[in-house]
XYZ file of C-alpha atoms in Angstrom:
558
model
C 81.183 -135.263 -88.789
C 80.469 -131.371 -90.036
C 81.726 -128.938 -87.967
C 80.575 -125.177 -88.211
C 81.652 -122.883 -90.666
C 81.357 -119.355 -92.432
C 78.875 -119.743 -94.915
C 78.351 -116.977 -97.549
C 75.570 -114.511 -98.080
C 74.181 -116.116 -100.928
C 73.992 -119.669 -99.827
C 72.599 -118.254 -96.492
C 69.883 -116.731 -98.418
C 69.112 -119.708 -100.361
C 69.229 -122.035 -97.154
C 67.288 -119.792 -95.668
C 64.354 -120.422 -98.043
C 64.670 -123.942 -98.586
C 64.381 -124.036 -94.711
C 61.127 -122.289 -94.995
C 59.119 -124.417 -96.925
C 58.319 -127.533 -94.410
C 57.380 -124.769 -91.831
C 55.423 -123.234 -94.476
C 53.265 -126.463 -95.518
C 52.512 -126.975 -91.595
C 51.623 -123.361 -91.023
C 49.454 -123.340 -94.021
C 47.749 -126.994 -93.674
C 47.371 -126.356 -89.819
C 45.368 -122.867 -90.567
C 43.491 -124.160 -93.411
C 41.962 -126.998 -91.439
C 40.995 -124.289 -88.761
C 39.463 -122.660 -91.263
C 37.468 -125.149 -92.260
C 36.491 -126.592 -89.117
C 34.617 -123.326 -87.812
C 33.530 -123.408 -84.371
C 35.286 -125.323 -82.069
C 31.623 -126.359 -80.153
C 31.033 -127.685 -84.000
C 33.341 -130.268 -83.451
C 35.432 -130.876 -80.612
C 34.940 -130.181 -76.611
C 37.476 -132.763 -75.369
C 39.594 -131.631 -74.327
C 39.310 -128.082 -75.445
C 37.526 -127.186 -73.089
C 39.068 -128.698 -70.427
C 42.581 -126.729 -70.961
C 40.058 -123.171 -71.564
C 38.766 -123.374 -68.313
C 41.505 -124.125 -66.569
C 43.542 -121.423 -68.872
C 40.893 -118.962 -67.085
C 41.833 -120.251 -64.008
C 45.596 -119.659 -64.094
C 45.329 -116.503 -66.128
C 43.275 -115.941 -62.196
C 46.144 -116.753 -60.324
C 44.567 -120.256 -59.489
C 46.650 -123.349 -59.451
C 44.029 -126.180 -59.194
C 43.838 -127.547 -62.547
C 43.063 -130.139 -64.959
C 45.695 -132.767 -64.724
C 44.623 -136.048 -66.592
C 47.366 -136.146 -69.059
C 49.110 -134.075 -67.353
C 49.012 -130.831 -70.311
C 50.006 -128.462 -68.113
C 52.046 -126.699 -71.239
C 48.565 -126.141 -73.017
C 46.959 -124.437 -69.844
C 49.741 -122.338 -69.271
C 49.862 -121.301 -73.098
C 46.250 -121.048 -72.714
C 46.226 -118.637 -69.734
C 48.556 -116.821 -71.754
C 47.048 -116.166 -75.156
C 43.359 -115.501 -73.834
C 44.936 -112.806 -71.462
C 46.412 -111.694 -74.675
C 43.287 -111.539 -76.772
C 41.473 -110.153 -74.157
C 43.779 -106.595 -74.135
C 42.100 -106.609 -77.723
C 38.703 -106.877 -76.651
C 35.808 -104.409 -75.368
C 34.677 -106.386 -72.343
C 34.617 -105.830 -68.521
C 35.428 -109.314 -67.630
C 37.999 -111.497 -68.721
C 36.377 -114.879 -67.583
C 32.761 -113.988 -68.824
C 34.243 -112.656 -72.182
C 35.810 -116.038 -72.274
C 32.972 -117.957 -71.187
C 30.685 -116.409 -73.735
C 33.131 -116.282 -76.706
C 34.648 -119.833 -75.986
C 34.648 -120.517 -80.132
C 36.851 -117.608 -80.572
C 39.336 -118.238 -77.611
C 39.766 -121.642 -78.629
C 40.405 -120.563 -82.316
C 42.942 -118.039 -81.236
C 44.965 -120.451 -79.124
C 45.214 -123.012 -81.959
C 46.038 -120.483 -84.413
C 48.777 -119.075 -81.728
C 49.946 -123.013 -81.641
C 50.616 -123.722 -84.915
C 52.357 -120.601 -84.897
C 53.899 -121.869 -82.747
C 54.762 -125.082 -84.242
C 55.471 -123.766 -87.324
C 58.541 -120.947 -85.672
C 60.490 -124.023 -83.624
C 60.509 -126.603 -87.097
C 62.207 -123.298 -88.769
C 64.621 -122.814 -85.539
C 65.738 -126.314 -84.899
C 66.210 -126.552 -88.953
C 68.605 -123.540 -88.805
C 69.953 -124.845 -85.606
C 70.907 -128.046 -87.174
C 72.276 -126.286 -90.483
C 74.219 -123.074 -88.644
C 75.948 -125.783 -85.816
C 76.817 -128.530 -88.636
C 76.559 -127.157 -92.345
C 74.695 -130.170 -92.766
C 71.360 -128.327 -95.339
C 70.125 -131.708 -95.942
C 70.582 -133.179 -92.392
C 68.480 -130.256 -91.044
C 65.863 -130.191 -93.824
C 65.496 -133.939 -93.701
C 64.815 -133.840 -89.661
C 62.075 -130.016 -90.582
C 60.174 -132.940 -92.417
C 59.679 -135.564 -89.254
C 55.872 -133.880 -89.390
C 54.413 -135.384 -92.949
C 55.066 -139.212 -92.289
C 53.163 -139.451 -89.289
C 49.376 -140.294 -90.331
C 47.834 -139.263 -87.789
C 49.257 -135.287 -87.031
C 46.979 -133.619 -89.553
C 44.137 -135.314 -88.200
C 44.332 -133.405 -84.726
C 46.562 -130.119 -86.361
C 43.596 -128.301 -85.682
C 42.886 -129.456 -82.511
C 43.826 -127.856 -79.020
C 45.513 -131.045 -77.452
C 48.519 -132.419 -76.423
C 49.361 -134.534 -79.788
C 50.158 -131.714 -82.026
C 52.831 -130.004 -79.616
C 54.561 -133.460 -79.896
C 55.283 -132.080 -83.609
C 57.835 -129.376 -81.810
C 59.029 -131.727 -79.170
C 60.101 -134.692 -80.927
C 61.695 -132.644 -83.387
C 63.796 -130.368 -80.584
C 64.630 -133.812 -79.458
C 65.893 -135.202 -82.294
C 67.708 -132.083 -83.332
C 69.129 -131.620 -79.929
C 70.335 -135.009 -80.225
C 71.560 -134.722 -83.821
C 73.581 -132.045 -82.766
C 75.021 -133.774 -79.613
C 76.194 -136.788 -82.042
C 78.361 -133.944 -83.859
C 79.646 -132.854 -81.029
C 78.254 -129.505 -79.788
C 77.804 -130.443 -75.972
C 81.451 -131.659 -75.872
C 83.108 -128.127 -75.399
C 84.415 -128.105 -71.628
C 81.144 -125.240 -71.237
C 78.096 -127.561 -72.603
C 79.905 -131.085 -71.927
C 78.267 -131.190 -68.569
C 75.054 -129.789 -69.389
C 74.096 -132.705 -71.991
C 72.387 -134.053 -68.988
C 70.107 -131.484 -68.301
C 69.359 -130.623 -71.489
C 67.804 -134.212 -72.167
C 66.273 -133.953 -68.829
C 64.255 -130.913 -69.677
C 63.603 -131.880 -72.731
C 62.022 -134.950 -71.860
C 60.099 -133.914 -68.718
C 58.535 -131.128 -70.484
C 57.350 -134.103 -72.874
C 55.628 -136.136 -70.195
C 53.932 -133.161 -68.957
C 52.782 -133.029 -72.228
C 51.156 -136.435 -72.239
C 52.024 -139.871 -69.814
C 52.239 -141.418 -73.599
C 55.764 -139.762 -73.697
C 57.142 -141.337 -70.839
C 59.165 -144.238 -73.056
C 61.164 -141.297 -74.532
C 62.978 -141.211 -71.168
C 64.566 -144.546 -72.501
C 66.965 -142.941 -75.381
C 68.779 -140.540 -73.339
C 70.412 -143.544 -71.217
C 71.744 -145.110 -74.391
C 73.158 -141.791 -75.451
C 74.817 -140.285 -72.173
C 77.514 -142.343 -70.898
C 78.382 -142.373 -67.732
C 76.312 -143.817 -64.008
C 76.693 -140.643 -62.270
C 75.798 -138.514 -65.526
C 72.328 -141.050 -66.596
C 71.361 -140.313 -62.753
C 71.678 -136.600 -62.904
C 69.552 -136.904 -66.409
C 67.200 -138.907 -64.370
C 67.074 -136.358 -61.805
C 66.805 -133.716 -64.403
C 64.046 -135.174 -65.875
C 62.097 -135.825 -62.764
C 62.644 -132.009 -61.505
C 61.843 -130.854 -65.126
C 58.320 -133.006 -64.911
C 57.542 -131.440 -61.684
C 57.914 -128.127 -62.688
C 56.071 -128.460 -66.015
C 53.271 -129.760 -64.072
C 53.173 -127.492 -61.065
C 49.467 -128.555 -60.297
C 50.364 -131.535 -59.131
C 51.533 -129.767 -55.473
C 48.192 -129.565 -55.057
C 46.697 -132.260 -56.743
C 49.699 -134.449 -57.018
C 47.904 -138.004 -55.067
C 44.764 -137.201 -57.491
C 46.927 -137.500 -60.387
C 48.976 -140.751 -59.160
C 45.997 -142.527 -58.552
C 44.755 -141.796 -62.059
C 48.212 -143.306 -63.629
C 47.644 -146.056 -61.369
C 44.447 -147.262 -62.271
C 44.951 -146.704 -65.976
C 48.264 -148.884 -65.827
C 46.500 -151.628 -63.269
C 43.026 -151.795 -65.483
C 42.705 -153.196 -69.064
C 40.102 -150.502 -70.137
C 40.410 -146.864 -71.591
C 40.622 -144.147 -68.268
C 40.745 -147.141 -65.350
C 38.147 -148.757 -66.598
C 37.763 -152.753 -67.465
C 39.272 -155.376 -65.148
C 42.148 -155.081 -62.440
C 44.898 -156.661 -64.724
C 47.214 -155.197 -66.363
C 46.129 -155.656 -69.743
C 43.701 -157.853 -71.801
C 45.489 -160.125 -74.079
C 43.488 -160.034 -76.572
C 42.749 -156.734 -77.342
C 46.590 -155.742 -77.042
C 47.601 -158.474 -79.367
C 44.879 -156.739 -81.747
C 45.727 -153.483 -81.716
C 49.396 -154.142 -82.208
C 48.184 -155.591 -85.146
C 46.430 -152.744 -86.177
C 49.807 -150.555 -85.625
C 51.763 -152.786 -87.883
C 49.626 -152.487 -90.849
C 48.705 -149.410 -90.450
C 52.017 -147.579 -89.859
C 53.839 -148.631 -92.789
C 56.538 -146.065 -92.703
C 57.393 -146.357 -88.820
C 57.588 -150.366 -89.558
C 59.787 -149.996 -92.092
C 61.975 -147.437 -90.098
C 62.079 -149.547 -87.085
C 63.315 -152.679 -89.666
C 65.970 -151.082 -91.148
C 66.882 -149.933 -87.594
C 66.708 -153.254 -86.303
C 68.962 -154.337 -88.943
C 71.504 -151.806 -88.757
C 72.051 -152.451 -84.996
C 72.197 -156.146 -85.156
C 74.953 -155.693 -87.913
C 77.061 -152.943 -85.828
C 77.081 -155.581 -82.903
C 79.417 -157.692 -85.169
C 82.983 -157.080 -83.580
C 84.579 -156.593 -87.054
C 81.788 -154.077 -88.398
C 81.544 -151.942 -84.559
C 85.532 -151.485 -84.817
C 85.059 -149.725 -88.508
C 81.635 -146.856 -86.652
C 84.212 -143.956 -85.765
C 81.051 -141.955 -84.061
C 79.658 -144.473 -82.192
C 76.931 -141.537 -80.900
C 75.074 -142.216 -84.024
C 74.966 -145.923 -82.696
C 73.960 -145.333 -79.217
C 71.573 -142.893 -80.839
C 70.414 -145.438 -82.837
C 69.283 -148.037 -80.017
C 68.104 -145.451 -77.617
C 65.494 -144.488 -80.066
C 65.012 -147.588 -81.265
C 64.133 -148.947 -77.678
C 62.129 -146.225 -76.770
C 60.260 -147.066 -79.723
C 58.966 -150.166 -79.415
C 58.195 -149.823 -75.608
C 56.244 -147.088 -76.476
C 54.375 -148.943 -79.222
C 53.837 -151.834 -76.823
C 52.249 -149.097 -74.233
C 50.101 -148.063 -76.536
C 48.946 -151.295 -77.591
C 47.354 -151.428 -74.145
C 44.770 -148.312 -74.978
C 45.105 -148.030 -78.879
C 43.684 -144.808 -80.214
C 45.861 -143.812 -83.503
C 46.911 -140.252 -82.362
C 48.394 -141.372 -79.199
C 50.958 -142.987 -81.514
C 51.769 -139.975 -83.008
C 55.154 -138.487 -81.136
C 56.566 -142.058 -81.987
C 55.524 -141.645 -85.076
C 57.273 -138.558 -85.560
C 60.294 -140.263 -85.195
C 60.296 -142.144 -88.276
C 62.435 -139.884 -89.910
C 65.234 -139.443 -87.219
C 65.024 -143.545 -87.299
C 65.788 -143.442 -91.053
C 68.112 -140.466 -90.697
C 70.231 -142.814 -88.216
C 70.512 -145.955 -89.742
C 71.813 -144.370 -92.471
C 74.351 -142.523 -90.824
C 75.560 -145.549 -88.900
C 76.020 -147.095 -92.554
C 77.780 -144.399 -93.760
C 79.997 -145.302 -90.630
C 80.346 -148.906 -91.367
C 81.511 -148.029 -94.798
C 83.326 -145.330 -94.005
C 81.929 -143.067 -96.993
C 79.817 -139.476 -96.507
C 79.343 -137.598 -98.805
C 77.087 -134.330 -98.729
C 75.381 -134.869 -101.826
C 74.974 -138.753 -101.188
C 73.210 -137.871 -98.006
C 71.056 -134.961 -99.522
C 70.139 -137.896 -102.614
C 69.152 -140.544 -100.203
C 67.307 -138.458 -97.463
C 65.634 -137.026 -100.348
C 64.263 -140.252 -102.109
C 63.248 -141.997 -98.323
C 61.234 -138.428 -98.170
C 59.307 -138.707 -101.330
C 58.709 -141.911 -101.453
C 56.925 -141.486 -97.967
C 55.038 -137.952 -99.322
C 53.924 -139.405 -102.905
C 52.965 -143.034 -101.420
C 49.402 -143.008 -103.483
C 47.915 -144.562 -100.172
C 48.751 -141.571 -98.345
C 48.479 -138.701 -100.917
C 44.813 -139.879 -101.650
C 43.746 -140.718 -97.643
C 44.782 -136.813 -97.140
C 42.831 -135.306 -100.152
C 39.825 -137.348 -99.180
C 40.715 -136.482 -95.367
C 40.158 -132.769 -96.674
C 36.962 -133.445 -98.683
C 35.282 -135.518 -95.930
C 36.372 -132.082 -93.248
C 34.693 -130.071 -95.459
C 31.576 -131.490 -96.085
C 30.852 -132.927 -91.993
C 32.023 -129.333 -90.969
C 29.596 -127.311 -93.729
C 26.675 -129.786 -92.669
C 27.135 -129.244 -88.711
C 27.260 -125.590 -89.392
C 23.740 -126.230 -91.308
C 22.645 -128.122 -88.697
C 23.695 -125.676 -86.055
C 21.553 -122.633 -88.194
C 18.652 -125.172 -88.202
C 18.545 -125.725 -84.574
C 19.277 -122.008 -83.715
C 15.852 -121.335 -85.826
C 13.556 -123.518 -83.602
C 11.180 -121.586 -81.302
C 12.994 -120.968 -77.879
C 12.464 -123.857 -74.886
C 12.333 -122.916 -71.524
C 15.231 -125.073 -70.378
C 17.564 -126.928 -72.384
C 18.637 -130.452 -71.603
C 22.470 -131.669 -72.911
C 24.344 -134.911 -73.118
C 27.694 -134.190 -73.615
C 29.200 -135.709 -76.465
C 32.239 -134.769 -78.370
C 30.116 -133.121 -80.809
C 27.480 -131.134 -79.815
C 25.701 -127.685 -81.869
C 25.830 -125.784 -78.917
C 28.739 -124.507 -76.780
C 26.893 -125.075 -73.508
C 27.801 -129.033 -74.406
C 31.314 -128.425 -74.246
C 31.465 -125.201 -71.593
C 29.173 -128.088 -69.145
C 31.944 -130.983 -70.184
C 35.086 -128.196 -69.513
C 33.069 -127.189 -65.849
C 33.039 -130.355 -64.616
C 36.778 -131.562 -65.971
C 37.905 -128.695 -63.787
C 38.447 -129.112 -59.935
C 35.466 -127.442 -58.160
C 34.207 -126.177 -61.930
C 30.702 -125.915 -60.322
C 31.739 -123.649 -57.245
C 34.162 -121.669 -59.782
C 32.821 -121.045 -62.802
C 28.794 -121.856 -62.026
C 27.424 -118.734 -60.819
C 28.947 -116.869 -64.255
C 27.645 -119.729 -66.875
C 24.035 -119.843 -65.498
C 24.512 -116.227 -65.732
C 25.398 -116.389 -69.035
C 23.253 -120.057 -70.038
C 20.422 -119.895 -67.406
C 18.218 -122.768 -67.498
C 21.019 -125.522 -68.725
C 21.214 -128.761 -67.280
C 23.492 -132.061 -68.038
C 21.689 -135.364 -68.040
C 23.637 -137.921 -66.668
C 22.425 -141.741 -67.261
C 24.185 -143.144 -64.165
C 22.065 -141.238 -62.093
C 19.656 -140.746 -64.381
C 19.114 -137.095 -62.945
C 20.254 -133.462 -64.338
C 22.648 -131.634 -63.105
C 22.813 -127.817 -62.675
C 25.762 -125.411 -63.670
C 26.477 -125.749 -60.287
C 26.888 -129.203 -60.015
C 23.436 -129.257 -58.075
C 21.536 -132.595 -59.068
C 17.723 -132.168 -60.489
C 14.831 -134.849 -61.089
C 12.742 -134.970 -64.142
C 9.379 -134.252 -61.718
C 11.482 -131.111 -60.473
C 12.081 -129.903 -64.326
C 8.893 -130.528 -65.460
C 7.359 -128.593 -62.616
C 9.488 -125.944 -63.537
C 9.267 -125.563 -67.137
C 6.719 -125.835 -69.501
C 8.760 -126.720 -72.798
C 11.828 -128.371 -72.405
C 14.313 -129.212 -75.473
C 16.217 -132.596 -74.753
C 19.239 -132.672 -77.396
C 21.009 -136.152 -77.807
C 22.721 -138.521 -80.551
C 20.135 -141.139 -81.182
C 23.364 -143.247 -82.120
C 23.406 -144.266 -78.433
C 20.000 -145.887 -78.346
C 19.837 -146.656 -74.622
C 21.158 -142.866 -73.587
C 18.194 -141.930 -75.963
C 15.768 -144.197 -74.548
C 16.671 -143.115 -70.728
C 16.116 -139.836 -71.388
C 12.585 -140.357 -72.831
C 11.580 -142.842 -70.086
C 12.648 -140.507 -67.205
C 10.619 -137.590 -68.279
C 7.351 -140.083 -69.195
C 7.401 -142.310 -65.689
C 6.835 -138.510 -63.801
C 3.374 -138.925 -65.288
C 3.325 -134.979 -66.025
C 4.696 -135.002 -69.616
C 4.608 -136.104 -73.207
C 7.617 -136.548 -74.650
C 8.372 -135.447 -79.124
C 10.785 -135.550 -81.644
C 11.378 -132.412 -83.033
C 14.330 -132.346 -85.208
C 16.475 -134.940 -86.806
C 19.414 -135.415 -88.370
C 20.495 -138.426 -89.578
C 23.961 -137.895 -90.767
C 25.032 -136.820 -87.216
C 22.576 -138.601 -85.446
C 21.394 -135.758 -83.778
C 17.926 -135.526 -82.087
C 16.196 -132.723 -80.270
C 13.027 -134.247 -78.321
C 10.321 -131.596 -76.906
C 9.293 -132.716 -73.372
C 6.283 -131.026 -72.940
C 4.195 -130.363 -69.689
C 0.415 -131.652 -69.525
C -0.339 -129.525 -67.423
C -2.359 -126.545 -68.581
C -2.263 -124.165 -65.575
C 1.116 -124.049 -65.585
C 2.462 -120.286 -65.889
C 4.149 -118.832 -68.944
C 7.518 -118.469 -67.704
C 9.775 -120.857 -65.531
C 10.609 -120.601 -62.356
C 14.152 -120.474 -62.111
C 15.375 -123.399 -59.471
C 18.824 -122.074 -59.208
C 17.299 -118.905 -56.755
């Protein structure tokens, strides 16, 4: 165990830099992605858009928001920053600046994130190294970030995954330091509790995917009475996070509900719990495709199994590195086997990020069993575990290629964006929300109608804004207004001469819906006007046959 010291000038300086440079790498791969991706309507509307809107809506004073996963962190942040940017900008409304610059707002709040990010990896670093002394420790715990696969893929995205990157590694520093002893002065001993508890709420307000992390407090925290209060801690800390829910608090249960009682994505598939199948599948896929997290969760396995022996437990002084240990450990694979229900790779992320904390604990509870630590042995051995995960060839050349195949999708959507911005002006514009779309009225229609009563709220300003948009929806096979309002395809057509229809022809039957609803009115022809292959983008002309109608549209919405 280190206890704190007086360190001089010179080494502070020095520690100070070396600190730095993980923070450093995520700041400057984080912004160069941004960069590179451009406009967020390029790209990505979900659920960007989703937290923007509702950001407008708090930054209003409103408090019925989005609440899916829950993210009420990233609404609040949001509300914060665009009130911020706004100061800086020469408009007379903050919600129609907003609206009309959503590209902009969205890149300043990601920028402001991996700020963000990038400030609490250098705190909890310095945290680690001014409470213990421990360089490598806290440098070894900065790097949790570049093992997990999937982080850079969503770095640049406004969602809940890449806060996990400052979560995960508060929690394992917070409990790093707890193993050495920092919460056992007679001010913080009974605190330890609440700590954990608002730790851990704030990361299930983050996203439901967090909620195994609850586990690994109750191996660390000793003590009924004291696991109870954590438990109480953590519920009270949830609540607050997530404030919304006082108002839509049986909304947000019944989601959970069906998502954990149906085997598809979102409450969708059958009413069972899960489909066999599929979950034995995509545990599969986790296992081969997280090397490094299989390997931690091994060795941790091991090391556990080992300290049970009575001989070898007698000889772990610290036995906080232990408890550590299989709190983690548990919380790990209960997590893995919850996402193995609804596999996507990045919701495996914040258990990814614990790869390293894994490693740096079964290593310390070695050190135990053989009673030897030394500071240089630790800084050798955290160092080789960390390069052989950075400079695994796998990995070095997925993220180079990751980089080149950024560039060249985001320099072609820009081109295709240019390309569709040159052809001659429609009187209406038909959408199909996707979660790529080359105009922002895909992902400002998909943010309106994630947000309670986005139609009665924020309608009135985008039609003001986008007049003549409407959102085709192949359920009902009708369009649907900025406010919410539902249209036919005789009522368009009657309306407007030239209509431009824009879909991805990679969903054939959306495609052919689209064309066969404006044909069967008998008042139309229906052509292809632009095409792109790549993204499978289509823009189809719908065209009124009839000749006396008048040069401009009537506009339904009066």
């Amino acid at each position: 165990m280190f206890s704190k010291r007086v360190i001089s000038p010179g080494k502070t300086i020095f520690s100070l830099i070396l600190l730095s440079i993980t923070p450093f790498f995520i700041f400057f791969i984080g912004y160069t992605l941004r960069v590179i991706n451009q406009e967020y309507s390029l790209f990505a509307i979900d659920p960007e858009f989703s937290y923007l809107l509702s950001g407008i809506l708090l930054g209003k004073g409103s408090f019925n928001l989005f609440i899916d996963h829950p993210g009420t962190p990233l609404i609040i942040f949001a509300a914060i920053v665009t009130r911020i940017v706004y100061l800086f900008r020469n408009a007379s409304s903050y919600s129609e600046d907003v609206l009309q610059n959503p590209d902009q707002y969205l890149s300043a709040l990601n920028i402001s994130m991996i700020i963000l990010i990038t400030i609490v990896l250098f705190l909890v670093g310095l945290w680690i190294y001014r409470k213990t002394g421990n360089l490598p420790a806290a440098i070894f715990i900065q790097f949790s970030p570049f093992v997990a696969e999937y982080v850079f893929s969503v770095i640049e995205r406004y969602m809940p995954e890449p806060w996990f990157m400052a979560l995960v590694v508060i929690l394992c520093g917070t409990t790093l330091l707890d193993i050495h002893g920092v919460f056992d002065n007679s001010k913080t001993k009974n605190k330890r509790p609440l700590i954990y508890g608002i730790i851990i709420g704030a990361g299930i307000s983050l996203k439901f995917t967090f909620f195994p992390f609850i586990i690994a407090p109750l191996f660390i925290i000793r003590g009924m009475r004291k696991k109870l209060f954590y438990l109480a801690a953590t519920t009270v800390s949830f609540l607050v996070f997530t404030f919304p829910l006082i108002k839509r608090g049986k909304v947000f249960f019944n989601w959970i509900n069906s998502i954990v009682l149906h085997s598809g994505k979102h409450g969708s598939g059958k009413a069972s719990v899960i489909d066999p199948q599929q979950f034995v599948l995509h545990l599969k896929t986790i296992i081969q495709s997280e090397k490094h997290l299989v390997y931690a969760a091994l060795l941790a396995s091991f090391v556990i199994l080992v300290s049970l022996l009575p001989y070898i437990r007698k000889r772990i002084a610290n036995k906080k590195y232990f408890y550590s240990l299989a709190g983690f450990s548990t919380a790990l694979i209960v997590g893995i086997l919850a996402v193995s229900k609804h596999y996507e790779p990045y919701y495996l992320i914040p258990y990814s990020l614990i790869t390293v904390f894994l490693f740096y604990l079964s290593v310390n509870v070695l050190f135990e069993i053989f009673q030897f630590r030394k500071k240089w042995a630790e800084a050798i051995i955290y160092g080789i575990i960390a390069l052989v995960m950075l400079l695994n060839p796998k990995n070095l050349k997925q993220h180079e290629e990751y980089l080149e195949i950024r560039k060249k999708i985001r320099s072609h959507n820009k081109t295709v964006a240019e390309e569709v911005n040159r052809l001659p002006k429609a009187d209406a514009l038909v959408i199909v929300v996707n979660n790529w779309n080359i105009m922002k009225e895909g992902g400002l229609m998909f943010g309106m109608l994630m947000t309670p009563a986005g139609g009665k709220k924020f309608g009135k300003q985008l039609n003001s804004i986008y007049p003549d948009t409407y959102l085709f929806k192949e359920q009902e096979a009708l369009f649907f207004s900025w406010f919410d309002k539902p249209y036919t395809a005789n009522e368009l057509v009657n309306n407007y001469p030239v209509i431009h229809a824009i879909i991805k022809h990679h969903d054939e039957n959306s495609s052919e819906l689209l064309k066969d609803v404006f044909i069967s009115t008998g008042l139309a022809e229906v052509n292809l006007i632009y095409s792109d292959s790549l993204n499978g983008v289509n823009i189809n002309e719908i065209r009124s046959m009839d000749l006396g109608k008048p040069d401009s549209a009537t506009d339904l919405l009066q």
